[in-house]
XYZ file of C-alpha atoms in Angstrom:
560
model
C -19.623 -30.620 24.055
C -20.298 -29.717 20.466
C -21.279 -26.118 19.826
C -24.000 -25.417 17.278
C -24.047 -22.602 14.753
C -26.928 -20.187 14.991
C -28.534 -18.199 12.190
C -29.334 -14.527 12.769
C -31.778 -12.603 10.598
C -30.441 -9.369 9.131
C -31.266 -6.705 6.556
C -29.249 -5.162 3.754
C -27.029 -2.126 4.284
C -26.494 -0.148 1.107
C -23.012 0.807 0.005
C -20.992 -2.227 1.107
C -18.969 -2.099 -2.110
C -15.265 -2.815 -1.583
C -12.909 -0.202 -2.999
C -9.300 -0.545 -4.135
C -8.416 -2.365 -0.910
C -11.606 -3.494 0.785
C -14.429 -1.695 2.562
C -13.501 1.482 4.442
C -15.977 3.511 6.441
C -16.127 5.448 9.677
C -16.082 3.342 12.858
C -19.606 4.511 13.663
C -20.757 2.864 10.421
C -19.119 -0.488 11.183
C -20.514 -0.649 14.719
C -24.120 -0.365 13.541
C -26.114 -3.504 14.388
C -25.125 -6.328 12.011
C -23.134 -4.036 9.673
C -19.803 -5.790 10.192
C -21.514 -9.182 10.429
C -23.175 -8.642 7.051
C -19.926 -7.814 5.295
C -17.988 -10.668 6.912
C -20.718 -13.153 5.988
C -20.531 -11.969 2.385
C -16.735 -12.444 2.383
C -17.162 -15.989 3.678
C -19.988 -16.806 1.249
C -17.982 -15.428 -1.694
C -15.502 -18.263 -1.145
C -18.195 -20.825 -1.940
C -17.505 -24.504 -1.284
C -13.791 -23.850 -0.697
C -14.598 -22.352 2.707
C -15.535 -25.677 4.314
C -12.530 -27.192 6.074
C -10.286 -24.248 5.147
C -7.613 -22.311 7.027
C -7.857 -18.524 7.237
C -5.601 -15.823 8.689
C -7.125 -12.992 10.749
C -5.412 -9.832 11.962
C -5.175 -6.107 11.571
C -3.404 -2.877 12.318
C -4.604 -2.456 15.905
C -6.800 0.548 15.229
C -10.005 1.191 17.172
C -12.505 -1.711 16.842
C -9.832 -4.110 15.541
C -9.882 -6.527 18.499
C -13.670 -6.613 18.717
C -13.980 -7.254 14.987
C -11.410 -10.064 15.177
C -13.404 -11.776 17.922
C -16.614 -11.396 15.909
C -14.928 -12.913 12.854
C -13.662 -15.899 14.849
C -17.208 -16.725 15.974
C -18.557 -16.362 12.455
C -15.796 -18.479 10.896
C -16.579 -21.227 13.402
C -20.238 -21.169 12.387
C -19.472 -21.190 8.662
C -17.368 -24.348 8.522
C -13.809 -22.963 8.606
C -11.509 -25.563 10.198
C -8.624 -23.421 11.421
C -7.802 -19.794 12.086
C -4.375 -18.246 12.523
C -5.002 -15.082 14.538
C -2.449 -12.436 15.456
C -2.111 -11.922 19.208
C -4.559 -9.186 20.278
C -5.718 -9.132 16.661
C -2.439 -7.538 15.546
C -0.861 -8.437 12.191
C 0.661 -6.116 9.603
C -0.740 -6.459 6.108
C 2.602 -7.812 4.758
C 2.654 -10.313 7.652
C -0.844 -11.534 6.707
C 0.293 -12.105 3.119
C 3.371 -13.980 4.312
C 1.325 -16.179 6.656
C -1.234 -17.035 3.960
C 1.532 -18.170 1.639
C 3.572 -19.963 4.326
C 0.584 -21.950 5.609
C -1.109 -22.374 2.206
C -4.264 -20.853 3.672
C -7.414 -20.144 1.674
C -6.941 -16.469 2.466
C -6.995 -13.861 5.163
C -9.350 -11.256 6.592
C -7.391 -8.055 7.189
C -8.737 -5.400 9.551
C -7.295 -2.099 8.428
C -8.015 1.257 6.877
C -4.318 1.479 5.984
C -3.086 5.092 6.041
C -6.424 6.576 7.117
C -6.733 8.115 10.621
C -7.889 5.886 13.488
C -9.988 6.240 16.621
C -13.708 6.118 17.444
C -14.456 9.151 15.254
C -12.315 8.032 12.332
C -11.880 5.062 10.018
C -12.023 1.281 10.047
C -11.764 -1.203 7.213
C -11.989 -4.865 6.253
C -10.499 -6.540 3.202
C -9.984 -10.108 2.023
C -6.699 -11.451 0.724
C -6.937 -14.595 -1.355
C -4.809 -17.747 -1.432
C -1.820 -16.191 -3.188
C -1.603 -13.705 -0.305
C -2.714 -10.725 -2.363
C -5.837 -8.535 -2.274
C -8.898 -10.214 -3.742
C -9.327 -9.507 -7.464
C -12.193 -7.488 -8.898
C -14.305 -10.559 -9.687
C -14.183 -11.610 -6.028
C -14.905 -8.180 -4.566
C -17.762 -7.742 -7.041
C -19.181 -11.017 -5.760
C -18.944 -9.758 -2.169
C -20.866 -6.643 -3.156
C -23.551 -8.595 -5.003
C -24.079 -10.800 -1.961
C -24.299 -7.731 0.277
C -27.267 -6.404 -1.722
C -29.387 -9.447 -0.937
C -28.169 -10.781 2.422
C -30.920 -11.955 4.784
C -28.993 -13.807 7.506
C -25.565 -14.531 8.916
C -24.145 -17.389 10.966
C -22.311 -17.135 14.262
C -21.743 -18.889 17.582
C -22.248 -16.268 20.247
C -21.339 -18.719 23.019
C -17.927 -19.594 21.559
C -15.277 -18.540 24.106
C -12.614 -16.328 22.497
C -9.346 -15.096 24.049
C -6.824 -13.649 21.619
C -4.634 -12.014 24.253
C -2.464 -15.109 24.795
C -0.394 -17.085 22.278
C -1.624 -20.668 22.110
C -3.945 -23.138 20.388
C -7.549 -23.873 21.337
C -9.677 -26.584 19.755
C -13.449 -26.496 19.854
C -16.044 -28.905 18.511
C -18.519 -27.152 16.251
C -21.337 -29.053 14.584
C -19.387 -32.205 15.513
C -16.288 -30.991 13.614
C -13.008 -29.677 15.083
C -12.457 -25.917 14.922
C -8.951 -24.720 15.803
C -7.986 -21.186 16.796
C -4.222 -20.687 16.876
C -3.270 -17.331 18.381
C 0.216 -16.631 17.070
C 3.090 -14.300 17.840
C 2.349 -11.397 15.499
C 5.994 -10.854 14.563
C 7.837 -14.194 14.413
C 6.881 -15.508 10.955
C 7.499 -12.173 9.253
C 10.904 -11.644 10.869
C 12.019 -15.139 9.840
C 10.868 -14.347 6.309
C 12.994 -11.182 6.195
C 16.012 -13.195 7.362
C 15.579 -15.416 4.297
C 15.581 -12.386 1.980
C 18.355 -10.179 3.374
C 21.817 -10.823 4.795
C 21.081 -9.927 8.417
C 24.652 -10.622 9.548
C 26.006 -8.128 7.018
C 23.294 -5.601 7.846
C 23.929 -5.949 11.584
C 27.602 -5.242 11.085
C 26.677 -2.166 9.023
C 23.903 -0.809 11.279
C 25.656 -1.436 14.593
C 29.045 -0.284 13.303
C 30.696 -3.447 14.630
C 33.639 -3.316 12.209
C 33.685 0.373 11.296
C 33.164 1.698 14.806
C 30.561 4.092 13.373
C 26.952 2.984 13.916
C 24.445 4.012 11.273
C 22.359 6.911 12.513
C 18.714 6.045 11.870
C 15.307 7.375 12.822
C 12.617 4.803 12.144
C 9.081 6.050 12.867
C 6.159 3.618 13.136
C 3.654 6.470 13.617
C 2.055 4.392 16.417
C 0.879 1.900 13.799
C 1.194 -1.849 13.534
C 4.903 -1.904 12.581
C 6.107 -0.941 16.055
C 6.683 -4.500 17.279
C 8.247 -5.539 13.962
C 10.557 -2.521 13.992
C 11.754 -3.208 17.522
C 12.479 -6.867 16.809
C 14.237 -6.284 13.474
C 16.132 -3.031 13.937
C 16.895 -3.224 17.653
C 17.139 -6.929 18.458
C 18.327 -8.329 15.132
C 20.380 -5.480 13.641
C 21.748 -3.894 16.804
C 20.433 -0.355 16.389
C 20.131 1.814 19.487
C 16.870 2.471 21.312
C 17.083 6.089 20.153
C 16.835 4.897 16.523
C 13.125 4.049 16.740
C 10.124 6.170 17.715
C 6.357 5.796 18.051
C 6.630 1.998 18.247
C 3.545 1.307 20.393
C 0.487 0.462 18.264
C -2.380 2.628 19.525
C -6.104 2.473 18.639
C -6.059 6.110 17.535
C -2.378 6.131 16.486
C -1.774 8.555 19.314
C -3.468 11.277 17.314
C -0.976 10.875 14.471
C -2.131 10.470 10.878
C -0.446 7.173 9.907
C 0.368 8.182 6.344
C 4.123 8.266 5.639
C 4.517 11.400 3.565
C 6.125 14.802 3.964
C 2.943 16.297 5.397
C 1.795 13.710 7.924
C 5.258 12.462 8.947
C 6.408 16.029 9.619
C 7.876 15.081 13.015
C 10.224 12.628 11.305
C 11.128 15.093 8.547
C 11.900 17.861 11.038
C 13.957 15.574 13.276
C 16.079 14.306 10.371
C 16.394 17.783 8.840
C 17.705 19.192 12.125
C 19.739 16.183 13.238
C 22.681 14.139 12.035
C 20.873 11.099 10.624
C 21.942 8.888 7.735
C 18.426 7.597 7.039
C 14.882 8.302 8.154
C 11.898 6.091 7.448
C 8.206 5.961 8.313
C 5.400 3.448 7.778
C 1.632 3.672 7.569
C -0.952 2.196 9.905
C -0.878 -1.378 8.552
C 2.786 -1.454 7.537
C 2.623 -1.757 3.779
C 3.668 1.811 2.852
C 7.009 3.488 3.453
C 8.789 6.805 3.124
C 12.572 7.062 2.815
C 14.575 10.229 3.514
C 18.321 10.738 3.650
C 20.700 13.057 5.497
C 19.096 16.436 6.280
C 15.737 15.009 5.136
C 16.714 14.499 1.493
C 13.440 13.139 0.098
C 13.306 9.997 -2.033
C 10.177 9.915 -4.169
C 8.499 6.482 -4.220
C 9.032 6.407 -7.988
C 12.778 6.931 -7.553
C 12.885 4.453 -4.668
C 11.429 1.735 -6.897
C 13.925 2.468 -9.666
C 16.958 2.503 -7.367
C 15.971 -0.807 -5.755
C 15.492 -2.278 -9.246
C 19.005 -1.165 -10.230
C 20.585 -2.816 -7.169
C 18.497 -5.980 -6.755
C 21.491 -8.257 -7.253
C 23.034 -7.139 -3.955
C 20.249 -8.953 -2.040
C 20.451 -12.732 -1.392
C 16.807 -13.370 -2.308
C 17.327 -12.122 -5.872
C 20.742 -13.772 -6.156
C 18.964 -17.056 -5.444
C 15.671 -16.561 -7.308
C 16.754 -14.388 -10.218
C 15.342 -11.126 -11.532
C 12.181 -11.198 -13.625
C 10.218 -8.153 -14.747
C 9.322 -4.858 -13.051
C 5.978 -3.084 -12.789
C 4.491 0.191 -11.634
C 1.018 1.629 -11.278
C -0.002 3.915 -14.125
C 0.266 7.192 -12.137
C 3.772 6.303 -10.920
C 6.609 8.095 -12.717
C 8.190 5.980 -15.433
C 11.620 5.948 -13.772
C 11.714 2.167 -13.377
C 10.974 1.767 -17.099
C 14.451 3.097 -17.840
C 16.057 0.572 -15.490
C 14.060 -2.249 -17.051
C 15.161 -1.185 -20.516
C 18.819 -1.068 -19.476
C 18.624 -4.501 -17.804
C 16.564 -6.045 -20.587
C 13.581 -6.816 -18.343
C 9.847 -6.566 -19.009
C 8.155 -3.519 -17.464
C 4.407 -3.485 -16.888
C 2.114 -0.486 -16.368
C -0.970 -1.495 -14.360
C -3.953 0.244 -12.734
C -3.688 1.504 -9.168
C -4.195 -1.328 -6.670
C -1.745 -3.999 -5.582
C -4.015 -6.809 -6.753
C -3.020 -6.063 -10.353
C 0.572 -7.128 -9.676
C -0.394 -10.564 -8.315
C -1.151 -12.354 -11.595
C 2.166 -11.224 -13.081
C 4.041 -12.474 -10.017
C 2.216 -15.813 -9.997
C 3.079 -16.217 -13.687
C 6.777 -15.648 -12.975
C 6.955 -12.421 -14.993
C 7.396 -9.936 -12.151
C 9.744 -9.705 -9.150
C 9.598 -6.012 -8.151
C 6.824 -3.443 -8.272
C 5.698 -0.189 -6.777
C 3.225 2.649 -6.588
C 3.806 6.367 -6.210
C 1.578 6.218 -3.114
C 4.574 5.087 -1.030
C 4.199 1.385 -1.778
C 7.087 -0.860 -2.784
C 7.376 -4.645 -2.742
C 8.647 -7.780 -4.368
C 7.366 -11.259 -5.164
C 8.284 -12.542 -1.688
C 4.632 -11.795 -0.837
C 1.660 -10.336 -2.694
C 1.412 -7.018 -0.853
C 3.541 -3.918 -0.703
C 5.881 -4.095 2.271
C 7.218 -1.059 4.134
C 9.826 -2.735 6.329
C 11.075 -4.788 3.369
C 11.681 -1.518 1.470
C 13.779 -0.055 4.297
C 15.829 -3.251 4.556
C 16.362 -3.054 0.783
C 17.670 0.508 1.132
C 19.980 -0.482 3.986
C 21.304 -3.285 1.786
C 21.988 -0.813 -1.026
C 23.701 1.647 1.326
C 25.866 -1.149 2.732
C 26.641 -2.470 -0.752
C 27.608 0.893 -2.261
C 29.133 2.520 0.820
C 27.208 5.679 -0.156
C 24.580 7.822 1.518
C 21.060 8.152 0.163
C 21.543 11.488 -1.610
C 24.698 10.288 -3.395
C 22.948 7.067 -4.427
C 20.130 9.117 -6.011
C 22.438 11.569 -7.758
C 24.454 8.697 -9.175
C 21.220 7.082 -10.389
C 20.089 10.295 -12.111
C 23.483 10.651 -13.769
C 22.953 7.230 -15.354
C 19.250 7.343 -16.198
C 18.144 10.976 -16.093
C 15.466 12.203 -13.684
C 11.691 12.045 -13.589
C 10.538 15.094 -11.638
C 7.314 14.026 -9.989
C 4.651 15.352 -7.643
C 1.177 14.396 -6.485
C -1.478 16.850 -5.320
C -4.213 15.404 -3.095
C -7.471 17.259 -2.590
C -9.108 15.333 0.259
C -12.791 15.036 1.253
C -14.158 16.970 -1.701
C -17.844 16.848 -2.576
C -18.377 13.774 -4.737
C -20.874 15.040 -7.336
C -18.812 18.039 -8.540
C -15.742 15.766 -8.715
C -17.623 13.295 -10.896
C -18.713 16.201 -13.112
C -15.094 17.378 -13.335
C -13.841 13.950 -14.380
C -16.600 13.566 -16.967
C -15.926 17.016 -18.423
C -12.185 16.435 -18.563
C -12.613 13.006 -20.168
C -14.818 14.495 -22.858
C -12.206 17.201 -23.501
C -9.147 14.965 -23.729
C -10.771 12.164 -25.739
C -11.929 14.531 -28.452
C -10.018 13.695 -31.618
C -8.776 17.287 -31.908
C -7.052 17.158 -28.517
C -4.114 15.039 -29.718
C -1.536 17.353 -31.259
C -2.738 20.350 -29.258
C 0.009 22.483 -27.702
C -0.036 24.019 -24.223
C 2.425 26.620 -22.927
C 3.241 27.974 -19.470
C 6.274 29.442 -17.753
C 8.292 29.479 -20.941
C 7.755 25.771 -21.628
C 5.554 24.165 -24.264
C 4.041 20.682 -24.331
C 2.435 18.958 -27.303
C -0.152 16.207 -26.643
C 0.844 12.765 -27.920
C -1.728 10.513 -26.205
C -4.808 11.273 -24.090
C -7.247 8.686 -22.713
C -8.997 7.080 -19.788
C -6.463 4.352 -18.988
C -7.524 0.757 -19.540
C -5.536 -2.395 -18.831
C -5.669 -5.885 -20.252
C -4.053 -8.408 -17.914
C -1.377 -10.269 -19.932
C -2.014 -13.450 -17.934
C -5.779 -13.917 -17.636
C -6.789 -11.355 -20.307
C -9.208 -9.622 -17.904
C -9.873 -5.983 -18.769
C -9.981 -3.045 -16.358
C -11.363 0.207 -17.756
C -11.671 3.814 -16.568
C -8.540 3.639 -14.409
C -7.589 7.302 -14.583
C -7.381 10.174 -17.030
C -3.939 10.662 -18.531
C -2.319 13.065 -20.938
C 1.058 12.066 -22.337
C 3.111 14.739 -24.108
C 5.668 14.211 -26.840
C 8.637 14.762 -24.489
C 7.356 12.008 -22.156
C 5.891 14.397 -19.582
C 2.515 13.326 -18.219
C -0.559 14.621 -16.430
C -2.724 12.031 -14.651
C -5.923 12.581 -12.665
C -7.886 10.043 -10.606
C -10.553 9.849 -7.947
C -9.148 7.710 -5.136
C -10.890 4.573 -3.927
C -9.246 4.469 -0.490
C -11.099 7.190 1.389
C -13.966 6.592 3.805
C -16.024 9.676 2.938
C -16.369 12.200 0.131
C -13.905 12.104 -2.749
C -10.153 12.490 -2.879
C -8.894 13.968 -6.138
C -5.352 12.991 -7.024
C -3.388 14.984 -9.604
C -0.052 13.544 -10.742
C 2.626 15.438 -12.664
C 5.618 13.631 -14.191
C 8.345 15.350 -16.227
C 11.518 13.674 -17.520
C 14.843 15.484 -17.843
C 17.901 13.740 -19.247
C 20.515 16.302 -18.166
C 18.995 18.929 -15.862
C 18.717 16.502 -12.942
C 19.584 18.719 -9.943
C 16.812 21.303 -10.186
C 14.119 22.052 -7.617
C 11.153 19.793 -8.334
C 8.576 22.500 -7.512
C 10.155 24.886 -10.027
C 10.660 22.264 -12.710
C 7.050 21.083 -12.477
C 5.211 24.396 -12.062
C 4.510 24.963 -15.780
C 2.951 21.527 -16.137
C 0.963 21.906 -12.908
C -0.517 25.176 -14.183
C -1.472 23.482 -17.450
C -3.082 20.588 -15.565
C -5.203 22.952 -13.489
C -6.217 24.793 -16.662
C -7.263 21.639 -18.529
C -9.074 20.019 -15.590
C -10.698 23.216 -14.248
C -10.070 21.692 -10.839
C -10.353 24.919 -8.782
C -13.717 25.671 -10.411
C -15.223 22.222 -9.769
C -13.818 21.578 -6.283
C -13.699 25.107 -4.898
C -10.159 24.375 -3.761
C -7.297 26.782 -4.442
C -4.663 24.505 -2.886
C -4.249 20.771 -2.281
C -4.559 19.180 1.158
C -1.291 17.294 0.697
C 1.611 17.687 -1.734
C 4.088 14.832 -2.189
């Protein structure tokens, strides 16, 4: 029997404008009548004629409302002419796994159900984003189209009677409007694990991790923070690499992340930091809710900044089979990220790109063959194997480097600083601030720093002086398609290379998050305490921005 699509009348919800990585709101917003349906219909309509007969991937991080949203999307895709869906079992797929599946199956794209590192549960956050056919987040032109459609939507299509069961792996074929519609529920882990085996030497890593030849197993603590990576971690680190059960924690994806905040930083992954600081571990690692971010710490919780992590991986890329086979192209970082990788690129004779925050800006460079490794200071690192940042990939890269060098994480970093110097770096996050005063602060600061008299001005604090070389609101012209992105963050660059950057984040679900970034380069004094080395510049940043005055905050919510 052929099922028939039905059209349901709806009305516009204001504010369905995708941010840096899709639409993120509280669960209670998404579960309003037709709210999710409206946004999904706009995603489907934004694909235009390409949607008919297409294949899409659907999955998410397992947070509250994920399974229900996946089932809703299946029914709507059936009604809108999609031919095939690849759906993670129980709606579970990490964001890197979605990107890999899109590319492997040459799908039109994927609908990803995640609010990434934001808290989960019925009182917290949910999110939906669309990844396009290269596997990466939809570009600005596409998300702008989604938003435009959302301001005028009058109806959506669905098939309420379509039977949906995503709890079991298998393929179901339905007839919809006299056309076949296939739903393939897939093992959430298998494709991604096979992909990692193509990139890294798993036999060599297994020997290293399990201690088969040395008799000394690597002591690891890998923390999934009850997010989506749990199943991937168990398959890769336990089953494939031979680590012990005690090496992994919080590996059951939970709708509320078990009360944990799935953001892998020194504040929210405190349990991991404390365990490694007080134990005898060689490496600690944590991932966020959807598996694209990572934090790396060494023995006694020696912290690796994401900026340093990117640079170290860049230096050692040739020890990984994927890069031995495919070569090394350019490197890239988001503008707020410390310029550590720039020094590696210069030494290796590779292009280095500085792009706005948001992984979508790396995609064009990768597709054009000009970029093979990139990262953001917000704990995101990845390569051109997919078009998303990839937390587990980053940990496997670090294990490869440790195996290759025979050194621990702290020694690897100190050796790197001895070669390149050190970028001391910190980020202050002021979360859930009132939006209007934050907008006033940014406008006031922009007016101050773009005044012609600001360049050349000297600021002093703590016995150090800094002279302004460049000050602007960062804009970016894509070298491939020549598209222009403006107002990407306020930055002040001093003559010694030190920088102050300030942005309002686009990844929160309510209020405003102010992010203040401080980056200071030292060629020789590389073993100082970051907090001491950066304090003068932090004080200057607070003076210029008047942040305490505008936000009413005397301290950040999170320091990384």
